[in-house]
Structures are given as C-alpha cells and as structure tokens.
C-alpha cells in the first residue's frame, strides 16, 4: 500500500500534503524550502513508503506556462529519475490558491492566518491531492493497489 504525497511547488516555498494510509483523505503536511524538496521526499519515502507523488502543474488561465512551470517540469524529471519505482503524476493547479483562501475563510481562520503564505501552500497541496484522488487517474491508481 502506501500514501500519496502532493506537492504545490513555488520558487521559494513548497506546500506538501499527504493521504491517510488508506488513501482516502488528503491532509496538509508542511511547508518546506524548495531547495530541500527532493531530499525531503526521498527521506519521507524511506520512513513512510509512498504509493505515488502528485505535483501541481502551474498554468495561466489561458493554459499557458507561468514563470514557475519550467521549474516544475525539471522537478518532475528529477523525481521520476530519483524514484523510478513510483508513479509521478502532474495535475493542473489553476485556482488552488484561490480555493485555499476560500477554504481558510470558510474554516474560520482569521485574517492574519489567511495571509500566511506557508499555510496557503499546504492547503493548496491538499486541494491538489484531493482533486487527484477524485480524478479518473486517482481512481485507477487506488483500484490497482
């Protein structure tokens, strides 16, 4: 079995989310510096085996690359090279930051907490992961394993 890890990549910070062991619920995990990401994922996989990794692919509203897209493409290549035994999926992440703010507001978080970009990144990663779990690809992955 194993958990699924989601990544909301940014040039400075990376939001992470993970499923429960049954891969039913996505929960925010933490926010780390982007330079530490690959080492973090490898160490996490050693202590808590993963079933898959999902990376949010940043695109504009017109479905064009953003200033972060090329870094994410490089990250996908590196993760696939470092973790050849794991499927590494990409998922359109448009609107996740907006959805994260709405979730924080609905959850009653104060204005100061909603301005905390690290919190927004973690919640965005959880939204990416939940979207993946509800997608046809996520359903197929869960049916296999």
PDB file of C-alpha atoms in Angstrom:
ATOM      1  CA  UNK A   1       0.000   0.000   0.000  1.00  0.00           C
ATOM      2  CA  UNK A   2       1.395   3.451   0.795  1.00  0.00           C
ATOM      3  CA  UNK A   3       0.384   7.059   0.995  1.00  0.00           C
ATOM      4  CA  UNK A   4       0.188   9.567  -1.840  1.00  0.00           C
ATOM      5  CA  UNK A   5       2.178  12.785  -1.485  1.00  0.00           C
ATOM      6  CA  UNK A   6       1.184  16.028  -3.220  1.00  0.00           C
ATOM      7  CA  UNK A   7       3.451  18.962  -3.997  1.00  0.00           C
ATOM      8  CA  UNK A   8       2.449  22.591  -4.568  1.00  0.00           C
ATOM      9  CA  UNK A   9       5.754  23.927  -5.902  1.00  0.00           C
ATOM     10  CA  UNK A  10       6.919  27.506  -5.637  1.00  0.00           C
ATOM     11  CA  UNK A  11      10.334  29.034  -6.241  1.00  0.00           C
ATOM     12  CA  UNK A  12      10.763  29.752  -2.512  1.00  0.00           C
ATOM     13  CA  UNK A  13       8.303  27.534  -0.663  1.00  0.00           C
ATOM     14  CA  UNK A  14       6.719  24.171  -1.354  1.00  0.00           C
ATOM     15  CA  UNK A  15       3.447  23.102   0.192  1.00  0.00           C
ATOM     16  CA  UNK A  16       3.061  19.401   0.888  1.00  0.00           C
ATOM     17  CA  UNK A  17       0.035  17.247   1.587  1.00  0.00           C
ATOM     18  CA  UNK A  18      -0.355  13.538   2.149  1.00  0.00           C
ATOM     19  CA  UNK A  19      -3.136  10.980   2.268  1.00  0.00           C
ATOM     20  CA  UNK A  20      -4.006   8.751   5.162  1.00  0.00           C
ATOM     21  CA  UNK A  21      -2.713   5.151   4.853  1.00  0.00           C
ATOM     22  CA  UNK A  22      -5.962   4.101   3.106  1.00  0.00           C
ATOM     23  CA  UNK A  23      -5.519   6.940   0.544  1.00  0.00           C
ATOM     24  CA  UNK A  24      -8.977   8.345   1.191  1.00  0.00           C
ATOM     25  CA  UNK A  25      -8.314  11.705   2.864  1.00  0.00           C
ATOM     26  CA  UNK A  26      -5.881  14.444   1.834  1.00  0.00           C
ATOM     27  CA  UNK A  27      -4.352  16.452   4.675  1.00  0.00           C
ATOM     28  CA  UNK A  28      -1.875  19.335   4.666  1.00  0.00           C
ATOM     29  CA  UNK A  29       1.560  18.135   5.782  1.00  0.00           C
ATOM     30  CA  UNK A  30       4.029  21.007   5.909  1.00  0.00           C
ATOM     31  CA  UNK A  31       5.777  23.765   4.003  1.00  0.00           C
ATOM     32  CA  UNK A  32       9.472  23.496   3.211  1.00  0.00           C
ATOM     33  CA  UNK A  33      12.056  25.454   1.239  1.00  0.00           C
ATOM     34  CA  UNK A  34      12.096  24.485  -2.435  1.00  0.00           C
ATOM     35  CA  UNK A  35      15.825  23.635  -2.304  1.00  0.00           C
ATOM     36  CA  UNK A  36      15.101  20.920   0.297  1.00  0.00           C
ATOM     37  CA  UNK A  37      12.252  19.284  -1.619  1.00  0.00           C
ATOM     38  CA  UNK A  38      13.838  16.272  -3.319  1.00  0.00           C
ATOM     39  CA  UNK A  39      15.835  15.302  -0.207  1.00  0.00           C
ATOM     40  CA  UNK A  40      12.673  15.658   1.866  1.00  0.00           C
ATOM     41  CA  UNK A  41      10.623  13.449  -0.495  1.00  0.00           C
ATOM     42  CA  UNK A  42      13.343  10.767  -0.573  1.00  0.00           C
ATOM     43  CA  UNK A  43      13.620  10.748   3.234  1.00  0.00           C
ATOM     44  CA  UNK A  44       9.831  10.689   3.643  1.00  0.00           C
ATOM     45  CA  UNK A  45       9.570   7.741   1.236  1.00  0.00           C
ATOM     46  CA  UNK A  46      12.214   5.862   3.272  1.00  0.00           C
ATOM     47  CA  UNK A  47      10.300   6.190   6.547  1.00  0.00           C
ATOM     48  CA  UNK A  48       6.746   6.171   5.143  1.00  0.00           C
ATOM     49  CA  UNK A  49       6.538   4.300   1.811  1.00  0.00           C
ATOM     50  CA  UNK A  50       4.670   6.197  -0.862  1.00  0.00           C
ATOM     51  CA  UNK A  51       2.329   4.807  -3.493  1.00  0.00           C
ATOM     52  CA  UNK A  52       2.635   7.861  -5.772  1.00  0.00           C
ATOM     53  CA  UNK A  53       3.563  11.538  -5.951  1.00  0.00           C
ATOM     54  CA  UNK A  54       1.321  14.235  -7.431  1.00  0.00           C
ATOM     55  CA  UNK A  55       2.780  17.575  -8.493  1.00  0.00           C
ATOM     56  CA  UNK A  56       0.676  20.636  -9.232  1.00  0.00           C
ATOM     57  CA  UNK A  57       1.400  21.989 -12.716  1.00  0.00           C
ATOM     58  CA  UNK A  58       1.128  25.782 -12.776  1.00  0.00           C
ATOM     59  CA  UNK A  59      -0.629  27.240 -15.826  1.00  0.00           C
ATOM     60  CA  UNK A  60      -2.264  30.592 -16.524  1.00  0.00           C
ATOM     61  CA  UNK A  61      -5.987  30.978 -17.079  1.00  0.00           C
ATOM     62  CA  UNK A  62      -5.246  30.744 -20.816  1.00  0.00           C
ATOM     63  CA  UNK A  63      -3.461  27.402 -20.210  1.00  0.00           C
ATOM     64  CA  UNK A  64      -0.042  28.894 -20.893  1.00  0.00           C
ATOM     65  CA  UNK A  65       3.123  28.267 -18.839  1.00  0.00           C
ATOM     66  CA  UNK A  66       3.838  30.502 -15.847  1.00  0.00           C
ATOM     67  CA  UNK A  67       7.219  31.647 -14.558  1.00  0.00           C
ATOM     68  CA  UNK A  68       7.312  28.509 -12.356  1.00  0.00           C
ATOM     69  CA  UNK A  69       6.259  25.949 -14.984  1.00  0.00           C
ATOM     70  CA  UNK A  70       9.769  25.182 -16.249  1.00  0.00           C
ATOM     71  CA  UNK A  71      10.997  24.584 -12.682  1.00  0.00           C
ATOM     72  CA  UNK A  72       8.110  22.167 -12.119  1.00  0.00           C
ATOM     73  CA  UNK A  73       8.927  20.304 -15.350  1.00  0.00           C
ATOM     74  CA  UNK A  74      12.506  19.950 -14.095  1.00  0.00           C
ATOM     75  CA  UNK A  75      11.214  18.739 -10.728  1.00  0.00           C
ATOM     76  CA  UNK A  76       9.040  16.105 -12.429  1.00  0.00           C
ATOM     77  CA  UNK A  77      12.065  14.824 -14.362  1.00  0.00           C
ATOM     78  CA  UNK A  78      14.187  14.672 -11.236  1.00  0.00           C
ATOM     79  CA  UNK A  79      11.523  12.910  -9.147  1.00  0.00           C
ATOM     80  CA  UNK A  80      10.989  10.329 -11.905  1.00  0.00           C
ATOM     81  CA  UNK A  81      14.736   9.728 -12.069  1.00  0.00           C
ATOM     82  CA  UNK A  82      15.221   9.540  -8.265  1.00  0.00           C
ATOM     83  CA  UNK A  83      12.091   7.452  -7.612  1.00  0.00           C
ATOM     84  CA  UNK A  84      11.717   5.183 -10.663  1.00  0.00           C
ATOM     85  CA  UNK A  85       9.511   2.764  -8.728  1.00  0.00           C
ATOM     86  CA  UNK A  86       6.856   5.423  -8.043  1.00  0.00           C
ATOM     87  CA  UNK A  87       4.343   6.913 -10.432  1.00  0.00           C
ATOM     88  CA  UNK A  88       4.795  10.694 -10.513  1.00  0.00           C
ATOM     89  CA  UNK A  89       1.662  12.464 -11.756  1.00  0.00           C
ATOM     90  CA  UNK A  90       1.045  16.082 -12.662  1.00  0.00           C
ATOM     91  CA  UNK A  91      -2.239  17.862 -12.071  1.00  0.00           C
ATOM     92  CA  UNK A  92      -3.471  21.256 -13.254  1.00  0.00           C
ATOM     93  CA  UNK A  93      -3.268  23.515 -10.238  1.00  0.00           C
ATOM     94  CA  UNK A  94      -5.090  26.571 -11.550  1.00  0.00           C
ATOM     95  CA  UNK A  95      -7.348  28.106  -8.903  1.00  0.00           C
ATOM     96  CA  UNK A  96      -5.871  26.123  -5.987  1.00  0.00           C
ATOM     97  CA  UNK A  97      -4.581  29.238  -4.200  1.00  0.00           C
ATOM     98  CA  UNK A  98      -7.973  30.898  -4.588  1.00  0.00           C
ATOM     99  CA  UNK A  99      -9.675  27.723  -3.349  1.00  0.00           C
ATOM    100  CA  UNK A 100      -7.242  27.554  -0.408  1.00  0.00           C
ATOM    101  CA  UNK A 101      -8.153  31.114   0.625  1.00  0.00           C
ATOM    102  CA  UNK A 102     -11.855  30.282   0.367  1.00  0.00           C
ATOM    103  CA  UNK A 103     -11.326  27.121   2.450  1.00  0.00           C
ATOM    104  CA  UNK A 104      -9.459  29.085   5.108  1.00  0.00           C
ATOM    105  CA  UNK A 105     -12.211  31.697   5.221  1.00  0.00           C
ATOM    106  CA  UNK A 106     -14.941  29.044   5.448  1.00  0.00           C
ATOM    107  CA  UNK A 107     -12.948  27.306   8.191  1.00  0.00           C
ATOM    108  CA  UNK A 108     -12.998  30.448  10.296  1.00  0.00           C
ATOM    109  CA  UNK A 109      -9.298  31.294  10.103  1.00  0.00           C
ATOM    110  CA  UNK A 110      -8.552  34.891  10.939  1.00  0.00           C
ATOM    111  CA  UNK A 111      -7.154  37.429   8.517  1.00  0.00           C
ATOM    112  CA  UNK A 112      -3.607  37.048   9.852  1.00  0.00           C
ATOM    113  CA  UNK A 113      -3.666  33.258   9.332  1.00  0.00           C
ATOM    114  CA  UNK A 114      -5.101  33.689   5.830  1.00  0.00           C
ATOM    115  CA  UNK A 115      -2.159  35.932   4.927  1.00  0.00           C
ATOM    116  CA  UNK A 116       0.342  33.247   5.948  1.00  0.00           C
ATOM    117  CA  UNK A 117       1.612  32.016   2.582  1.00  0.00           C
ATOM    118  CA  UNK A 118       3.002  28.798   4.087  1.00  0.00           C
ATOM    119  CA  UNK A 119      -0.500  27.861   5.264  1.00  0.00           C
ATOM    120  CA  UNK A 120      -1.934  28.691   1.834  1.00  0.00           C
ATOM    121  CA  UNK A 121       0.727  26.468   0.204  1.00  0.00           C
ATOM    122  CA  UNK A 122      -0.093  23.493   2.470  1.00  0.00           C
ATOM    123  CA  UNK A 123      -3.824  23.840   1.871  1.00  0.00           C
ATOM    124  CA  UNK A 124      -3.230  24.235  -1.883  1.00  0.00           C
ATOM    125  CA  UNK A 125      -1.260  20.968  -1.835  1.00  0.00           C
ATOM    126  CA  UNK A 126      -4.175  19.275  -0.031  1.00  0.00           C
ATOM    127  CA  UNK A 127      -6.581  20.595  -2.681  1.00  0.00           C
ATOM    128  CA  UNK A 128      -4.298  19.274  -5.447  1.00  0.00           C
ATOM    129  CA  UNK A 129      -4.190  15.892  -3.714  1.00  0.00           C
ATOM    130  CA  UNK A 130      -7.941  15.713  -3.145  1.00  0.00           C
ATOM    131  CA  UNK A 131      -8.541  16.648  -6.793  1.00  0.00           C
ATOM    132  CA  UNK A 132      -6.183  13.846  -7.839  1.00  0.00           C
ATOM    133  CA  UNK A 133      -7.964  11.334  -5.595  1.00  0.00           C
ATOM    134  CA  UNK A 134     -11.267  12.261  -7.248  1.00  0.00           C
ATOM    135  CA  UNK A 135      -9.844  12.098 -10.801  1.00  0.00           C
ATOM    136  CA  UNK A 136     -10.040   9.080 -13.124  1.00  0.00           C
ATOM    137  CA  UNK A 137      -6.265   8.601 -12.774  1.00  0.00           C
ATOM    138  CA  UNK A 138      -6.574   8.629  -8.982  1.00  0.00           C
ATOM    139  CA  UNK A 139      -9.421   6.113  -9.122  1.00  0.00           C
ATOM    140  CA  UNK A 140      -7.318   3.817 -11.335  1.00  0.00           C
ATOM    141  CA  UNK A 141      -4.316   4.062  -9.015  1.00  0.00           C
ATOM    142  CA  UNK A 142      -6.425   3.215  -5.982  1.00  0.00           C
ATOM    143  CA  UNK A 143      -8.128   0.317  -7.774  1.00  0.00           C
ATOM    144  CA  UNK A 144      -4.747  -1.220  -8.626  1.00  0.00           C
ATOM    145  CA  UNK A 145      -3.200  -1.116  -5.234  1.00  0.00           C
TER     146      UNK A 145
END
